[in-house]
Coordinates of C-alpha atoms and ligand atoms in Angstrom, one line a residue:
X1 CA 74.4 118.2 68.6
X2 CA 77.5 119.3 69.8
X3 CA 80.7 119.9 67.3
X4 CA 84.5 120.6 67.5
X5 CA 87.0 117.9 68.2
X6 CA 86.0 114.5 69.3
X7 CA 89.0 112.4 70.7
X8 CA 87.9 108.7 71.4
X9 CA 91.1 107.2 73.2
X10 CA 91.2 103.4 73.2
X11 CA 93.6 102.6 76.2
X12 CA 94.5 99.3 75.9
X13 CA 94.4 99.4 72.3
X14 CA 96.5 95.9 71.0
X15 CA 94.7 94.2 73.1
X16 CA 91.3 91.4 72.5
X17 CA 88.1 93.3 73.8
X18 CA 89.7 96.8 71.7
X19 CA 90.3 94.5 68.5
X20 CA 87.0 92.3 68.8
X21 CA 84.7 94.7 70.0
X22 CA 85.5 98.3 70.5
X23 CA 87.6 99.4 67.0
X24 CA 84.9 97.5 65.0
X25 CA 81.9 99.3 66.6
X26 CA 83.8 102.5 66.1
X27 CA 84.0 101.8 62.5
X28 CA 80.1 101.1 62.2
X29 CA 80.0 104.1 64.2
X30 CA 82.3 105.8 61.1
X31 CA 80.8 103.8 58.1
X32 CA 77.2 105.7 59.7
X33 CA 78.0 109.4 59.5
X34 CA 78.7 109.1 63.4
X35 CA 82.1 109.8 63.4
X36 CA 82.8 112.7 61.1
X37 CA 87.0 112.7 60.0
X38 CA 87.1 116.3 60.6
X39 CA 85.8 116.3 63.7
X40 CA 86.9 112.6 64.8
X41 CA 90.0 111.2 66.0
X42 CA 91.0 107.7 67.7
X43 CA 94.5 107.2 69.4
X44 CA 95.1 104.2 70.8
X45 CA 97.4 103.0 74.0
X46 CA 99.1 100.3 75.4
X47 CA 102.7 99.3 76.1
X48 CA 104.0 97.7 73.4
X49 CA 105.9 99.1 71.3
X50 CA 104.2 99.7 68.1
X51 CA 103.9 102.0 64.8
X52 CA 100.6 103.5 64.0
X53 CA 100.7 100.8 60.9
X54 CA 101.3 97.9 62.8
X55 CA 98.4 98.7 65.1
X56 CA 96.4 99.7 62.0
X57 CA 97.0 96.1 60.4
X58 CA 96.6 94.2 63.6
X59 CA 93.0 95.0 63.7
X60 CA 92.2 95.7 59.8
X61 CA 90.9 92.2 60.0
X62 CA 88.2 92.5 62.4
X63 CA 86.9 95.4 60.2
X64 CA 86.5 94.0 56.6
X65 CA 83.5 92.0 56.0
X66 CA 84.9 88.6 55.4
X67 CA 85.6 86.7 51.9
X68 CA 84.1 88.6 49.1
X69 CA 84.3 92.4 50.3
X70 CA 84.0 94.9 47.7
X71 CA 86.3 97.6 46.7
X72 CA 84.3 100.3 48.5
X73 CA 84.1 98.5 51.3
X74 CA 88.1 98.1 51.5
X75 CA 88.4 102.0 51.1
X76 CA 86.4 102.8 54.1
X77 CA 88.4 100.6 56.3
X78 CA 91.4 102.1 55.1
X79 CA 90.2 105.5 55.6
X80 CA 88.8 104.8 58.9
X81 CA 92.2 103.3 59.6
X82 CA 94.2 106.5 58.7
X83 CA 92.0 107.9 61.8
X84 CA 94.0 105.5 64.3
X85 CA 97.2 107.4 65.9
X86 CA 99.3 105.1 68.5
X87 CA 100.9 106.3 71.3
X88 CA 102.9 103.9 73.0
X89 CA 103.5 103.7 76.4
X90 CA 102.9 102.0 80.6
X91 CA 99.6 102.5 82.4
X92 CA 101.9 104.5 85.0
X93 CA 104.0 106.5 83.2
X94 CA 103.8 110.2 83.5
X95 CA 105.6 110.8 80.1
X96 CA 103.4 108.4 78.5
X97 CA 100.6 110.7 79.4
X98 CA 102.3 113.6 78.4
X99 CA 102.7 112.3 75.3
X100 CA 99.6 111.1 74.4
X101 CA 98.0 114.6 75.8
X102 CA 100.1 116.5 73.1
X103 CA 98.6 114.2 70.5
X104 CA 95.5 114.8 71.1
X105 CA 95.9 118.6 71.3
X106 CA 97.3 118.5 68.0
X107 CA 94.5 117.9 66.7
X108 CA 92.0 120.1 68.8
X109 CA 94.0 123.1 67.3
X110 CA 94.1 121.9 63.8
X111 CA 92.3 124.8 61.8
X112 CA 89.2 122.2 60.4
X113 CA 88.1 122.6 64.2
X114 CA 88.8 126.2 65.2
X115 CA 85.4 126.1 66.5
X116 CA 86.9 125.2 69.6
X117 CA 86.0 122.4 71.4
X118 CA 87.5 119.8 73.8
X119 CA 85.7 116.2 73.8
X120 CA 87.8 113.6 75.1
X121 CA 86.6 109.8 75.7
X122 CA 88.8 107.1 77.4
X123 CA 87.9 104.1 76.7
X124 CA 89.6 101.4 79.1
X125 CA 89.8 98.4 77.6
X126 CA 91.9 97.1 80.1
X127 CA 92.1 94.8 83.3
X128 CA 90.4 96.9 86.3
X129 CA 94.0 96.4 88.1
X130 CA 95.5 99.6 86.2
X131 CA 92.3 101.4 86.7
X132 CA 93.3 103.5 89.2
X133 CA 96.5 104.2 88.1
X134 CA 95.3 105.3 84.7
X135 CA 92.7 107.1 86.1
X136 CA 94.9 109.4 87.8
X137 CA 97.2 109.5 84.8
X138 CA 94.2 111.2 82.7
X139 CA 93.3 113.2 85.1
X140 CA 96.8 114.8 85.8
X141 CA 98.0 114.5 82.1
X142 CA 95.1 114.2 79.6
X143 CA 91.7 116.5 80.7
X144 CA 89.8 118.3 78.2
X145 CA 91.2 122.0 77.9
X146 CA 88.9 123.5 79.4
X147 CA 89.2 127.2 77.8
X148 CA 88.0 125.2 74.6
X149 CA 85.0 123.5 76.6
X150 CA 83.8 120.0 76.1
X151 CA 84.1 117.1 78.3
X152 CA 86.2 114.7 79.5
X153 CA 84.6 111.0 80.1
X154 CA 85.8 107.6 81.1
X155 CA 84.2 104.0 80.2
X156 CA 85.4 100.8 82.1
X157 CA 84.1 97.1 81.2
X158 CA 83.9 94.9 83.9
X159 CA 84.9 93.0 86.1
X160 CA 84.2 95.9 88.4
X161 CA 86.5 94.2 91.3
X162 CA 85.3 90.3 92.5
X163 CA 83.3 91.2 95.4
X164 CA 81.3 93.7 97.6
X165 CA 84.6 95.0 99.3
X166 CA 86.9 95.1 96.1
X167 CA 84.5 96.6 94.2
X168 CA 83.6 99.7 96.4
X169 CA 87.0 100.4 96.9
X170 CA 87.6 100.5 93.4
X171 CA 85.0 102.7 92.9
X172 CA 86.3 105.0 95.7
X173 CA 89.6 105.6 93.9
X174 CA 87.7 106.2 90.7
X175 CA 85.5 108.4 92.1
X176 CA 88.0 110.2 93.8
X177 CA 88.6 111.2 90.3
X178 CA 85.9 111.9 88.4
X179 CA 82.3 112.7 89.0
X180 CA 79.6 110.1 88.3
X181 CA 78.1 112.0 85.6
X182 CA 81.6 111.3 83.8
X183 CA 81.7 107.7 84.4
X184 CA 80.2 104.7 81.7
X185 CA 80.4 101.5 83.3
X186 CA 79.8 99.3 80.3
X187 CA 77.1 96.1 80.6
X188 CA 76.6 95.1 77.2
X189 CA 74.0 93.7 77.4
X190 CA 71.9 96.8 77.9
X191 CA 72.9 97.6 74.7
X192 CA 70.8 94.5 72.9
X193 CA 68.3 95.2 70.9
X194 CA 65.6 93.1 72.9
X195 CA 66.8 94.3 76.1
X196 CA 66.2 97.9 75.1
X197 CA 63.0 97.0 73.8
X198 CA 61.9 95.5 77.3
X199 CA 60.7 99.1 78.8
X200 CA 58.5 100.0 76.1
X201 CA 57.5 96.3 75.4
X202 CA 55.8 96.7 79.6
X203 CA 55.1 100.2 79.7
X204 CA 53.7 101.2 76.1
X205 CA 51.1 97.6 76.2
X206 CA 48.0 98.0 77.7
X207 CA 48.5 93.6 77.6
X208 CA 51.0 93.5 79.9
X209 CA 50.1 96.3 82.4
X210 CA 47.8 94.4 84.4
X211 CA 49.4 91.1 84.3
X212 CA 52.6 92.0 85.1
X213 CA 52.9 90.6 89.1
X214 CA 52.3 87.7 91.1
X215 CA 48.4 87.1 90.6
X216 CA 49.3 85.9 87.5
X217 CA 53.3 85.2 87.2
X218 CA 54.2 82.2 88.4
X219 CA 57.9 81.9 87.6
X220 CA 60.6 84.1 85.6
X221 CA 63.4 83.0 83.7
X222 CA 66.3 84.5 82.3
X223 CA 68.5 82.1 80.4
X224 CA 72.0 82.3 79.1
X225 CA 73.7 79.8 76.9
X226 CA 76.8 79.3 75.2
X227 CA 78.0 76.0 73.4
X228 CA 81.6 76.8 73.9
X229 CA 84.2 77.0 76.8
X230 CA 86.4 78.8 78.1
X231 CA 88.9 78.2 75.5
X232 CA 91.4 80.7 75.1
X233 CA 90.5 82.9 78.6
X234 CA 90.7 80.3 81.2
X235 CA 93.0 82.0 83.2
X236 CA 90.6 85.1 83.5
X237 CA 87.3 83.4 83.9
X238 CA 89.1 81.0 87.2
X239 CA 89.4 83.7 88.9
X240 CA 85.9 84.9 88.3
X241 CA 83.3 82.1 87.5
X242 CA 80.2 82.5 85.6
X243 CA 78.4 84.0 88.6
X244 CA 80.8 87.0 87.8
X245 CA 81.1 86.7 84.0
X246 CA 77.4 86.6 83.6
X247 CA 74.9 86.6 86.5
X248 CA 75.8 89.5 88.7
X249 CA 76.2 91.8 85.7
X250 CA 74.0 90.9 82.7
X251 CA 71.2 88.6 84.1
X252 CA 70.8 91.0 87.0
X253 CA 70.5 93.7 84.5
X254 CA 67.5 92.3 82.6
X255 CA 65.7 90.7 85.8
X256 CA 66.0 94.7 86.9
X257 CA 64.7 95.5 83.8
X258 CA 61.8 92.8 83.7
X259 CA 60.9 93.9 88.0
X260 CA 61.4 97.3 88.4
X261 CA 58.6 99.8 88.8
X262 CA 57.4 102.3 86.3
X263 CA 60.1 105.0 86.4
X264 CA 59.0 108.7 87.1
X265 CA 60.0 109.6 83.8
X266 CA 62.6 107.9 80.8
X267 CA 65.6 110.5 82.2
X268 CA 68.8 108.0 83.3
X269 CA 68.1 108.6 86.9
X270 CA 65.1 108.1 87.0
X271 CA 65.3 104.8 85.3
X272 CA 68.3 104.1 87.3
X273 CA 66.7 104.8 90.6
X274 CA 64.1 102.6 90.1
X275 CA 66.5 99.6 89.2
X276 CA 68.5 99.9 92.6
X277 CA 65.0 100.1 94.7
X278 CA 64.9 96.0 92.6
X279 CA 68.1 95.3 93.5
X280 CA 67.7 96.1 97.5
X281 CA 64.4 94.4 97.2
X282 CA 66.0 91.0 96.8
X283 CA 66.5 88.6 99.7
X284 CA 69.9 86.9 100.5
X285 CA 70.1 83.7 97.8
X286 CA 69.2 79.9 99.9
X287 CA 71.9 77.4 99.6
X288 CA 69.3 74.8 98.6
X289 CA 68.4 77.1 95.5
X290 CA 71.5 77.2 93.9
X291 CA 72.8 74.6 91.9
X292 CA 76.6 75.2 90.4
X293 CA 78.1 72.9 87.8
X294 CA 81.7 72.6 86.1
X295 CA 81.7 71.2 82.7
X296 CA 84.5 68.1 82.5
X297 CA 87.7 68.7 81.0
X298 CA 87.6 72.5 81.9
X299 CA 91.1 72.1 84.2
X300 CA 92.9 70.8 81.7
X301 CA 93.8 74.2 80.6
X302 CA 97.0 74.8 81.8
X303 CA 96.4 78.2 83.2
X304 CA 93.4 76.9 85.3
X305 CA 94.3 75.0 88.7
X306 CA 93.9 70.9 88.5
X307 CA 91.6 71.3 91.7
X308 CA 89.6 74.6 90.7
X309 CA 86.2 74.9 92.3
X310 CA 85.2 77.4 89.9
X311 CA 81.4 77.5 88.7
X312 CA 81.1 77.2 84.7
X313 CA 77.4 76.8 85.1
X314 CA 74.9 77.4 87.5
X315 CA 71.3 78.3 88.4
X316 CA 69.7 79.9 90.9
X317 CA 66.4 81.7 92.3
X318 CA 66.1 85.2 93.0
X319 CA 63.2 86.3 95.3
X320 CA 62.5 90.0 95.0
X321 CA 60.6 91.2 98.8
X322 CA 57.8 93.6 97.5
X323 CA 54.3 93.5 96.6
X324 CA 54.4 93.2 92.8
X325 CA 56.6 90.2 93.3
X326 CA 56.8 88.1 96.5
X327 CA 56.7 84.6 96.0
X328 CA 57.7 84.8 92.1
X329 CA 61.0 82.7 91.7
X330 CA 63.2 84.6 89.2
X331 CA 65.2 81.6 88.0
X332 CA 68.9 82.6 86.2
X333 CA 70.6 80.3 84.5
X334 CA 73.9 80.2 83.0
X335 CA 76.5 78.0 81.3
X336 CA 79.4 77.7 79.0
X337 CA 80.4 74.3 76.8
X338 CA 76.5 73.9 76.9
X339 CA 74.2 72.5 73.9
X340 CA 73.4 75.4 72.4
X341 CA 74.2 79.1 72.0
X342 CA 70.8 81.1 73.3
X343 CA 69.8 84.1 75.6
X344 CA 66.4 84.0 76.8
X345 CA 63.6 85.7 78.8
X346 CA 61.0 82.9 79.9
X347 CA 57.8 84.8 81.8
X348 CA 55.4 81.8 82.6
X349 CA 52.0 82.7 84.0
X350 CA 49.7 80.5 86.2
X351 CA 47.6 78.1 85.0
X352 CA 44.6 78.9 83.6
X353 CA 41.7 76.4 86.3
X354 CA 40.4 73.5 84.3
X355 CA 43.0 74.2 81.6
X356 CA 45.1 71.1 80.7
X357 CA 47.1 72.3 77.8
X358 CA 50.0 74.2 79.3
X359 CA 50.4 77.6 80.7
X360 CA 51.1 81.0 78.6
X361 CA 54.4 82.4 78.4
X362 CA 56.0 85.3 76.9
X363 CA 59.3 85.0 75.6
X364 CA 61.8 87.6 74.7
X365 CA 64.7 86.0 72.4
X366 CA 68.0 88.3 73.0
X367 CA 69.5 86.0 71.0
X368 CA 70.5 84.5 68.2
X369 CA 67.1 84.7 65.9
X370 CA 65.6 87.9 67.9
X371 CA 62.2 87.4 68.2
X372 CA 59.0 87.9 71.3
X373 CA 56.7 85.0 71.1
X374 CA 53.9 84.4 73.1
X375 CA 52.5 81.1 73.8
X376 CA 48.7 80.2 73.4
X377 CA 46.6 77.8 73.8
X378 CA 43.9 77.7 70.7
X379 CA 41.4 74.7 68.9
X380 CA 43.4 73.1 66.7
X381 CA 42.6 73.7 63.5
X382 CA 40.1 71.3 61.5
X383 CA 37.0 69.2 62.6
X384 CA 37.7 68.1 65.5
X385 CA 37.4 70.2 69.0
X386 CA 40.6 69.9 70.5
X387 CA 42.9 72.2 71.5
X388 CA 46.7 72.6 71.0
X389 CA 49.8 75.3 72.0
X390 CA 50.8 77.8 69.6
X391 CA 52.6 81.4 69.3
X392 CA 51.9 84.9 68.2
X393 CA 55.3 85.6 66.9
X394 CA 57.2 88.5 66.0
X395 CA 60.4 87.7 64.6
X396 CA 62.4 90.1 63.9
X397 CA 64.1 88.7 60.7
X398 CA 60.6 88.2 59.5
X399 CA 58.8 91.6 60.3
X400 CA 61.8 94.1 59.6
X401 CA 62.8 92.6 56.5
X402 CA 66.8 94.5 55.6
X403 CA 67.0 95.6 58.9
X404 CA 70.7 95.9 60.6
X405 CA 70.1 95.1 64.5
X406 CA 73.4 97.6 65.4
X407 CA 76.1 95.3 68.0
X408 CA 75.9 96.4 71.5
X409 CA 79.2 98.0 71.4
X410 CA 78.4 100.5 68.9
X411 CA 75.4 101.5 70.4
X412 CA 76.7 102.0 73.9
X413 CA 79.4 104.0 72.5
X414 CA 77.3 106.4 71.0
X415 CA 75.5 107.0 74.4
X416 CA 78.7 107.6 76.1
X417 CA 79.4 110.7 72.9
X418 CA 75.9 111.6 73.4
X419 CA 76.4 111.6 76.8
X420 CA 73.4 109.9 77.8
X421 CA 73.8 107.2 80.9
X422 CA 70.6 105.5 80.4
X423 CA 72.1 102.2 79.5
X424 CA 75.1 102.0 82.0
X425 CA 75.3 101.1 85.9
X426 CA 75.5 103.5 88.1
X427 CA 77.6 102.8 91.2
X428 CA 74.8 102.3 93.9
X429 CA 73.4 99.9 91.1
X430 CA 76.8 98.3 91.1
X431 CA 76.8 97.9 94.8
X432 CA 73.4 96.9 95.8
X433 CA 74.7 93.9 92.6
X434 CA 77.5 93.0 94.9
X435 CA 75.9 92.8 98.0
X436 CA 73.4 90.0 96.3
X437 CA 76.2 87.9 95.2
X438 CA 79.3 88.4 97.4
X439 CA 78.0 85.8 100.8
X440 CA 77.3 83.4 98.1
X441 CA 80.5 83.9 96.5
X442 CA 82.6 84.0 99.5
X443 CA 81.1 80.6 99.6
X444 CA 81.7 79.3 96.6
X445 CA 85.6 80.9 97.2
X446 CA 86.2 78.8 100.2
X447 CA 85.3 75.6 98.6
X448 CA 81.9 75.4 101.0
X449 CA 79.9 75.2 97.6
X450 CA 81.0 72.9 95.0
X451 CA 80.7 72.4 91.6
X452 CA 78.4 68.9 90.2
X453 CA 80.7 68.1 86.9
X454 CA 78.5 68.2 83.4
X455 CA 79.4 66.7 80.2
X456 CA 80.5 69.2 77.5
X457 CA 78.1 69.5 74.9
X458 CA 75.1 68.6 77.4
X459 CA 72.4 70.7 79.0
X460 CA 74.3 71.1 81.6
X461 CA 73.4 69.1 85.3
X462 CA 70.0 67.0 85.2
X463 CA 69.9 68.4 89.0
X464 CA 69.1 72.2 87.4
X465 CA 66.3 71.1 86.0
X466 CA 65.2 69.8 89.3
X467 CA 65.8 73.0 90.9
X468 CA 63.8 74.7 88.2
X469 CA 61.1 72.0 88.9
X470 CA 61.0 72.6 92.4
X471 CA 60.6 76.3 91.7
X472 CA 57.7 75.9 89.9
X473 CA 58.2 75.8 86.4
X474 CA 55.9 73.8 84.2
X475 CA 57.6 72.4 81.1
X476 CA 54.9 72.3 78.2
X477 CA 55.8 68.8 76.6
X478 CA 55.7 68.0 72.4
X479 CA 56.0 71.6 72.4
X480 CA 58.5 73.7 70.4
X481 CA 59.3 76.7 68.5
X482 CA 61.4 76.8 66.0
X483 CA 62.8 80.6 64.6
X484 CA 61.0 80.8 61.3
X485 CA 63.3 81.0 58.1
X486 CA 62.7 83.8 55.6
Ligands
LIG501 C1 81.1 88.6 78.2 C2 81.6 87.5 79.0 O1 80.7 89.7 79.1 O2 79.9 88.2 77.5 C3 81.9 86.3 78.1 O3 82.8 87.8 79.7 C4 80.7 86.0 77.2 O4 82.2 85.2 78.9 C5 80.1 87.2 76.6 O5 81.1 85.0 76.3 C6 78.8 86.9 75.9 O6 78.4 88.1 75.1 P1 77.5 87.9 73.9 O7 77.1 89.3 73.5 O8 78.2 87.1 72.9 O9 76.3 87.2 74.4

């Protein structure tokens, strides 16, 4: 493992996604012996004009663990806290730069680290319009010192521009800046549990080898849920729809994931290379297989327009053009203000001839209540000779009793220390994404495709489950499974 100074630099720092998600999974990171204080520092950045305490007590409460936290567990946010310097300062602004370069080179000279060593993470948790601008900043103001090695890196979060066009260019100016090798575009969904398990789950099974294609696949389904709105981000999400939010980026991700091809070996590019053959393997997405819905009451926030055409829901077929695959439908589906709060992975297989009872799946809970259940058909149990549906279950709660599943974040972050790009999308991956979505989108822009309204709290449109019908999926009825309890 590599030692010397460590400088994780949260740009964007008083912000939502850096006090929800990114200083908490750095203080997991701490709490596990990743971060070591006399290797470790964190500076945070943004405009406003702060003191390192403020910033410290604006997100102390996202780090202690709710009502009854102990003692101990109040020390260790407080000494991960006293980790935290803020520089203030604009996303343009050369002195701001300056500034926060001399901070961090304080502490790459500070005797506990005369080893000597330069490692320097920006993290941007900020809206991709200051990309490029900050970009450029770090590169002029902030590299790594190179005569005390290291690295420098940069992660970006999505949205990675709003269509084909926007995004390549955006990638152009970025890459004008830094290798690819130094840039972590974040999808956090790679960094579930479950979706990290789906490469050994295929590859390591001598079960699903040979049933993994169209002989015995009949439809995919990778399912998305949430039983809230927009509340609080409606200005954001108008501009991009759920197509953006969720579909191009982390349904895409796992439907790569659940199609692509056995990669040469587990190295990042290799995995990577096979995801993009996937991607330019899918054919241009059929009007008459998309169906887009808009939950009622979602322009009433004020910062969304009274007549916006905006997607909150919608579900549509993906065909992928090769030979493992042609003629599967991969359905995604995705919604906000729905019924319930779920992300799934439905694999249905054909039905067996003769066989009434309903077809086997295999389903991969992301979320919540992890779990991979398959369903069977056996004899129900007793006297009689009749059979029923059940599962072979593996639940996680259940099987690894006292086991932390680690958040997304926290894991990602690591990789991008460790330097490993396994789990993030490289830019043909992010282009071959765009050039699915962005005729369908353009669409959808101009008001061509519109929007059926859904009642908050519902499934969602009854004309998805049509859709879904048509595609071939077999609902099994007076079947369900419920997560079991400890
Ligand atoms: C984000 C989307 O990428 O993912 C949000 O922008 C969404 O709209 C969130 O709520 C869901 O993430 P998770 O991990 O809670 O399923």
């Amino acid at each position: 493992a590599e030692t010397g100074s460590l400088s994780i630099v949260l740009l964007g720092a008083s912000g939502d996604l850096a006090k929800k998600k990114t200083f908490p999974a750095l203080f997991n990171l701490y709490r596990q012996g990743f971060l070591n204080p006399d290797e470790g520092h964190i500076f945070g950045y943004a405009r406003t004009k702060i003191s390192d305490d403020e910033l410290r007590n604006h997100i102390r409460g996202n780090l202690v663990p709710g009502k009854g936290a102990s003692g101990e567990q109040l020390e260790e946010v407080s000494k991960f806290l006293q980790l935290i310097r803020y520089v203030s300062g604009s996303y343009d602004s050369e002195e701001g730069f300056q500034l926060l370069d001399k901070e961090i080179s304080k502490h790459e000279f500070s005797k506990n680290t005369k080893e000597g060593s330069s490692r320097r993470l920006f993290y941007l948790a900020l809206p991709p319009s200051v990309y490029p601008s900050v970009c450029k900043m770090i590169k002029n103001y902030c590299m790594n010192k190179s005569d005390l090695g290291g690295w420098t890196r940069i992660v970006v979060e999505k949205p990675f521009g709003k269509d084909l066009d926007s995004s390549e260019q955006l990638s152009a100016q970025i890459g004008e800046l830094f290798d690819e090798q130094q840039i972590y575009r974040i999808d956090h969904y790679l960094g579930k549990e479950l979706v990290q398990n789906l490469l050994v789950l295929r590859f390591a099974n001598r079960f699903f080898l040979p049933l993994w294609n169209r002989d015995n696949i009949d439809n995919v389904q990778i399912v998305f849920r949430e039983d809230f709105g927009t509340e609080g981000r409606g200005g954001y999400f108008d501009e991009y729809g759920i197509i953006r939010d969720i579909i191009q980026n982390h349904l895409l991700q796992i439907l790569c994931l659940i199609a692509m091809e056995k990669p040469i070996s587990l190295t990042p590019e290799h995995i990577r290379d096979e995801k993009v053959k996937v991607l330019q393997s899918v054919l241009p997405i059929e009007d008459e297989e998309v169906l887009l819905g808009q939950y009622d009451g979602y322009t009433d926030d004020p910062t969304v327009p009274d007549n916006s055409n905006t997607p909150t829901f919608a579900t549509m077929i993906l065909r992928i053009h090769n030979e493992r695959w042609e003629g599967v439908p991969f359905i995604l589906k995705a919604g906000k203000a729905l019924n319930s709060r779920k992300a799934e992975i439905r694999i249905q297989f054909k039905t067996v001839p003769g066989q009434k009872q309903g077809r086997n799946e295999i389903v991969i809970r992301l979320q919540p209540s992890e779990a991979i259940y398959m369903k069977v058909t056996v004899k129900q149990p007793g006297l009689e000779m009749s059979t029923i549906q059940s599962e072979l279950d593996l639940s996680y709660q259940q099987r690894y009793h006292g086991v932390t599943i680690p958040e997304a974040y926290e894991r990602l972050i690591l990789d991008t220390v460790r330097g490993d790009q396994q789990h993030f999308v490289r830019r043909d991956e992010l282009k071959a994404a765009w050039e699915i979505f962005t005729p369908l989108l353009h669409r959808i822009d101009n008001g061509e495709v519109k929007p059926i309204p859904y009642r908050p709290g519902s499934r969602g449109p009854e004309e998805a489950d049509q859709l879904l019908e048509r595609a071939g999926y077999v609902l099994t009825h007076g079947y369900s499974w419920v997560p079991p309890t400890l």
